[in-house]
Amino acid sequence: MEEVLIFGHKSPDTDTICSAIVLENLLKKLGQNVKAARNGEPNKETKFALNYFNVELPELINGVEEGQEVILVDHNEFSQSADGIENAKIKMVVDHHRVHEFETADPLYYRAEPVGCTNTILLKMYKENGVEIDKTIAGLMLSAIISDTLLLKSPTKTAEDEKAVKELAKIAGIDYEAYGLEMLKAGTDLSDYSAEELINLDCKKCELKDKKSRIAQVNTADIPEMMTRKAEIEAAMQKVIDEEGLDLFVFAITDIINSNSQAIALGKETAIFERAFTTLEDNTAFLPGVVSRKKQILPVLQENA
Ligand code: MN
Ligand code: MN
């Protein structure tokens, strides 16, 4: 029988990559024929985590064939998934996002919980199935939760995420605060990325009513340093706007130490951004206390579209 592929979203982040590896581990232990995969290159934070726990990257896939059996983790929207997903057979979803533009022909397992990270749900699934978690897998799960909740500082964090981090840190034998800061900082080394790469590191397509938009985000420990590259970042954003006919492109530069963001917004619908947040000056605005695209940027833009 052919393997069922497990993968997360494009522009993979640490939760997406680790979820695929972790769910592969769990389902294999339950006797299923599954294989972790990925839709894109990992960021530096994810590389740091995999390297730290000495785990190999899942295989890169270039879309899925018609009829391929798949399991989606850390996403459900087809626009964020592998090319060809419309014609794949989705067997299962484990996710912590809103359900949007998702449809299947057949019944499936669908597990969604409004927690801060897919791996918080996966931890419950190990327990429900009575499967033990080894040190390495615990380390990966811990890395994912730290990444998605910015070391438990993001408003997306729930009490369950916090409990999971403490439990997993114990299994992994790790000081999660020291490790987490080191891991997040590894992801903020963005100096050798081109402007095109920067805006694609963590970029999601989203619809704001009938408007087409993208919201990209990078983590940094130094907003002013990133803003020295504003002109080339804007040029790269404008190119995508022209190519894809976007109405709005928001690029959030998030300071993970002080929990603020600087946003750059371009496109003919920047008025949506201004209604949602504040006036742009020279295409940019400081957003105090904003760190979460999912909770603090996307829904506010949607309300104001
Ligand atoms: Mn993700
Ligand atoms: Mn996630």
Coordinates of C-alpha atoms and ligand atoms in Angstrom, one line a residue:
M1 CA 0.0 0.0 0.0
E2 CA 1.2 3.5 -0.8
E3 CA 2.4 5.7 2.0
V4 CA 0.1 8.5 3.3
L5 CA 1.9 11.8 3.1
I6 CA 1.8 14.1 6.1
F7 CA 2.6 17.8 5.6
G8 CA 2.0 21.3 6.8
H9 CA 1.6 24.6 4.9
K10 CA 3.8 26.3 2.4
S11 CA 6.4 28.8 3.8
P12 CA 6.9 26.1 6.5
D13 CA 7.5 27.2 10.1
T14 CA 8.7 25.1 13.0
D15 CA 5.2 23.9 14.0
T16 CA 4.4 22.8 10.5
I17 CA 7.7 20.8 10.0
C18 CA 7.7 19.4 13.6
S19 CA 4.0 18.4 13.3
A20 CA 4.7 16.3 10.2
I21 CA 7.6 14.5 11.9
V22 CA 5.8 14.1 15.2
L23 CA 2.5 12.8 13.7
E24 CA 4.5 10.4 11.5
N25 CA 6.1 9.1 14.7
L26 CA 2.8 8.6 16.4
L27 CA 1.0 7.0 13.5
K28 CA 3.9 4.7 12.7
K29 CA 3.8 3.5 16.3
L30 CA 0.1 2.8 15.7
G31 CA 1.0 0.7 12.7
Q32 CA 0.1 3.1 9.9
N33 CA 2.1 3.5 6.7
V34 CA 2.8 7.3 6.7
K35 CA 5.6 9.6 5.7
A36 CA 6.3 13.2 6.7
A37 CA 6.9 15.7 3.9
R38 CA 7.3 19.4 3.5
N39 CA 6.2 22.2 1.1
G40 CA 9.1 24.5 1.0
E41 CA 12.5 25.3 2.6
P42 CA 12.7 25.5 6.4
N43 CA 13.6 28.7 8.1
K44 CA 16.7 29.1 10.3
E45 CA 14.7 28.7 13.5
T46 CA 13.4 25.3 12.3
K47 CA 16.9 24.2 11.1
F48 CA 18.3 25.1 14.6
A49 CA 15.7 23.0 16.3
L50 CA 16.2 20.0 14.0
N51 CA 19.9 20.3 14.3
Y52 CA 19.7 20.5 18.1
F53 CA 17.8 17.3 18.4
N54 CA 19.6 15.7 15.5
V55 CA 16.5 15.0 13.4
E56 CA 16.5 15.0 9.6
L57 CA 14.3 17.3 7.5
P58 CA 11.2 15.7 5.9
E59 CA 11.4 15.2 2.2
L60 CA 10.5 18.2 0.0
I61 CA 7.5 17.5 -2.3
N62 CA 6.5 19.4 -5.3
G63 CA 2.7 19.2 -5.1
V64 CA 0.6 16.1 -4.8
E65 CA -0.7 13.7 -7.5
E66 CA -4.4 13.1 -8.1
G67 CA -5.7 10.6 -5.6
Q68 CA -2.6 10.7 -3.3
E69 CA -3.7 10.0 0.3
V70 CA -2.6 12.9 2.6
I71 CA -2.8 14.1 6.1
L72 CA -2.7 17.9 6.7
V73 CA -1.1 19.4 9.8
D74 CA -1.0 23.0 11.0
H75 CA -3.3 24.2 8.2
N76 CA -6.4 23.4 6.2
E77 CA -6.9 26.2 3.7
F78 CA -6.1 24.8 0.2
S79 CA -4.4 28.1 -0.8
Q80 CA -1.7 27.4 1.8
S81 CA -1.4 23.7 1.0
A82 CA 0.5 21.6 -1.5
D83 CA -0.3 22.3 -5.2
G84 CA -2.9 19.8 -6.4
I85 CA -4.5 19.4 -3.0
E86 CA -7.9 19.8 -4.5
N87 CA -7.5 16.4 -6.1
A88 CA -5.8 14.6 -3.3
K89 CA -7.6 12.3 -0.8
I90 CA -7.4 14.0 2.6
K91 CA -7.6 11.3 5.3
M92 CA -7.0 13.5 8.4
V93 CA -6.4 17.0 9.5
V94 CA -4.8 18.1 12.8
D95 CA -4.9 21.9 13.1
H96 CA -5.3 25.0 15.3
H97 CA -6.5 27.5 12.7
R98 CA -9.9 28.6 11.5
V99 CA -11.5 26.3 8.9
H100 CA -11.6 28.1 5.6
E101 CA -11.9 27.0 1.9
F102 CA -11.7 23.4 2.9
E103 CA -13.8 20.7 1.2
T104 CA -13.5 16.9 0.8
A105 CA -15.3 14.3 -1.2
D106 CA -15.0 11.6 1.5
P107 CA -15.4 11.4 5.3
L108 CA -12.2 12.1 7.3
Y109 CA -10.7 12.5 10.8
Y110 CA -10.7 16.2 11.5
R111 CA -9.1 17.4 14.7
A112 CA -9.1 21.2 15.4
E113 CA -8.7 22.9 18.7
P114 CA -8.3 26.6 19.4
V115 CA -4.9 26.3 21.1
G116 CA -1.6 28.0 20.4
C117 CA 0.1 25.2 18.5
T118 CA -0.6 22.0 16.6
N119 CA 1.8 20.2 18.8
T120 CA -0.3 20.9 21.9
I121 CA -3.0 18.8 20.2
L122 CA -0.5 16.2 19.2
L123 CA 0.5 15.8 22.8
K124 CA -3.1 14.9 23.7
M125 CA -3.2 12.4 20.8
Y126 CA -0.2 10.6 22.2
K127 CA -1.9 10.4 25.6
E128 CA -5.2 9.3 24.1
N129 CA -3.5 6.5 22.3
G130 CA -1.3 5.5 25.2
V131 CA 1.9 6.0 23.2
E132 CA 5.1 7.1 25.0
I133 CA 6.9 10.2 23.8
D134 CA 10.7 9.9 23.5
K135 CA 13.2 12.7 24.3
T136 CA 13.8 13.7 20.7
I137 CA 10.1 13.9 19.8
A138 CA 9.4 15.8 23.1
G139 CA 12.2 18.3 22.0
L140 CA 10.6 18.9 18.6
M141 CA 7.1 19.3 20.1
L142 CA 8.5 21.8 22.7
S143 CA 10.3 23.7 19.9
A144 CA 7.1 24.0 17.9
I145 CA 5.1 25.3 20.9
I146 CA 7.8 27.8 21.8
S147 CA 7.9 29.0 18.2
D148 CA 4.1 29.4 17.7
T149 CA 3.7 31.1 21.1
L150 CA 6.9 33.1 21.1
L151 CA 8.0 31.5 24.3
L152 CA 4.5 31.6 25.8
K153 CA 4.4 35.4 25.2
S154 CA 1.9 35.6 22.3
P155 CA -1.8 36.2 22.9
T156 CA -2.4 33.0 21.0
K157 CA -1.0 31.0 24.0
T158 CA -3.5 29.0 26.1
A159 CA -3.2 27.4 29.5
E160 CA -2.9 24.1 27.7
D161 CA 0.2 25.3 25.7
E162 CA 1.8 26.4 28.9
K163 CA 1.2 23.0 30.6
A164 CA 2.4 21.2 27.5
V165 CA 5.7 23.2 27.4
K166 CA 6.4 22.3 31.0
E167 CA 5.6 18.7 30.6
L168 CA 7.6 18.3 27.4
A169 CA 10.6 20.2 28.8
K170 CA 10.7 17.6 31.5
I171 CA 10.6 14.7 29.1
A172 CA 13.3 16.3 26.9
G173 CA 15.4 17.2 29.9
I174 CA 15.7 20.8 28.8
D175 CA 15.6 24.3 30.3
Y176 CA 12.9 25.5 28.0
E177 CA 13.4 29.2 28.6
A178 CA 17.1 29.2 27.8
Y179 CA 16.7 26.8 24.9
G180 CA 13.6 28.7 23.6
L181 CA 15.4 32.1 23.5
E182 CA 18.3 30.5 21.7
M183 CA 16.0 28.9 19.2
L184 CA 14.0 32.1 18.5
K185 CA 17.2 34.1 18.2
A186 CA 18.5 31.6 15.6
G187 CA 15.4 32.5 13.5
T188 CA 16.1 36.3 13.7
D189 CA 19.4 36.1 11.8
L190 CA 18.0 37.4 8.5
S191 CA 21.0 39.3 7.2
D192 CA 21.8 36.9 4.3
Y193 CA 18.3 36.8 2.9
S194 CA 17.4 38.8 -0.1
A195 CA 14.3 41.0 0.1
E196 CA 12.3 38.5 -2.0
E197 CA 13.3 35.7 0.5
L198 CA 12.4 37.9 3.5
I199 CA 8.8 38.5 2.3
N200 CA 8.4 34.8 1.5
L201 CA 9.8 33.3 4.7
D202 CA 6.4 33.3 6.4
C203 CA 3.8 34.5 4.0
K204 CA 0.2 33.7 4.0
K205 CA -2.5 34.5 1.4
C206 CA -5.7 35.7 2.8
E207 CA -8.9 37.1 1.5
L208 CA -10.3 40.3 3.1
K209 CA -13.9 40.2 1.9
D210 CA -13.4 40.3 -1.9
K211 CA -9.9 41.8 -1.6
K212 CA -6.8 39.7 -2.3
S213 CA -4.1 40.1 0.2
R214 CA -0.9 38.6 1.7
I215 CA 0.4 39.0 5.2
A216 CA 4.0 38.2 5.7
Q217 CA 5.9 38.2 9.0
V218 CA 9.5 37.9 10.2
N219 CA 10.9 37.7 13.7
T220 CA 13.7 40.0 14.7
A221 CA 15.5 41.3 17.8
D222 CA 16.2 44.6 16.1
I223 CA 13.4 46.4 14.1
P224 CA 15.6 49.5 13.2
E225 CA 18.2 47.2 11.6
M226 CA 15.5 45.5 9.5
M227 CA 14.0 48.9 8.6
T228 CA 17.4 49.9 7.0
R229 CA 16.2 47.5 4.2
K230 CA 12.8 49.1 3.8
A231 CA 13.3 50.3 0.2
E232 CA 14.3 46.9 -1.2
I233 CA 11.6 45.2 0.9
E234 CA 9.0 47.6 -0.6
A235 CA 10.3 46.9 -4.1
A236 CA 9.9 43.2 -3.6
M237 CA 6.4 43.6 -2.1
Q238 CA 5.4 45.8 -5.0
K239 CA 6.6 43.2 -7.5
V240 CA 4.3 40.5 -5.8
I241 CA 1.4 43.0 -5.8
D242 CA 1.8 43.6 -9.5
E243 CA 2.3 39.9 -10.4
E244 CA -0.6 38.6 -8.3
G245 CA -2.9 41.6 -8.6
L246 CA -3.0 41.9 -4.8
D247 CA -5.1 44.7 -3.2
L248 CA -3.0 44.7 0.0
F249 CA 0.3 43.4 1.2
V250 CA 1.2 43.7 4.8
F251 CA 4.7 42.8 6.0
A252 CA 5.1 42.6 9.8
I253 CA 8.5 42.9 11.4
T254 CA 8.0 41.5 14.9
D255 CA 10.3 42.2 17.8
I256 CA 10.2 39.0 19.7
I257 CA 12.1 40.4 22.7
N258 CA 9.8 43.4 23.4
S259 CA 6.6 42.0 21.7
N260 CA 5.9 44.8 19.2
S261 CA 5.7 44.9 15.4
Q262 CA 6.6 47.4 12.7
A263 CA 4.4 47.0 9.7
I264 CA 4.9 48.0 6.1
A265 CA 1.7 48.1 4.1
L266 CA 1.4 48.5 0.3
G267 CA -1.3 48.2 -2.4
K268 CA -4.4 50.1 -3.4
E269 CA -6.3 49.0 -0.3
T270 CA -3.9 50.4 2.4
A271 CA -7.0 52.2 3.7
I272 CA -8.1 48.8 5.2
F273 CA -4.8 48.7 7.2
E274 CA -5.3 52.3 8.3
R275 CA -8.9 51.7 9.5
A276 CA -7.7 48.6 11.3
F277 CA -4.7 50.1 13.0
T278 CA -3.3 53.6 12.4
T279 CA -2.2 56.0 9.8
L280 CA 0.7 54.9 7.7
E281 CA 3.7 57.3 7.4
D282 CA 5.8 56.6 4.4
N283 CA 4.0 53.1 4.1
T284 CA 4.9 52.1 7.6
A285 CA 3.5 52.1 11.1
F286 CA 4.5 50.9 14.6
L287 CA 2.0 48.4 16.2
P288 CA 2.7 48.3 19.9
G289 CA 1.9 44.9 21.5
V290 CA 1.1 43.2 18.2
V291 CA 2.9 39.9 17.6
S292 CA 0.3 37.5 16.3
R293 CA -0.9 37.5 12.7
K294 CA -3.6 35.1 13.5
K295 CA -5.1 36.9 16.5
Q296 CA -4.0 40.5 16.1
I297 CA -3.5 41.3 12.4
L298 CA -5.7 39.1 10.2
P299 CA -9.0 39.4 12.1
V300 CA -8.6 43.2 12.5
L301 CA -8.0 43.6 8.8
Q302 CA -11.0 41.4 8.0
E303 CA -13.2 43.5 10.3
N304 CA -12.1 46.6 8.5
A305 CA -12.2 45.3 4.9
Ligands
MN1 MN 2.3 27.3 11.0
MN2 MN 1.0 26.3 14.2

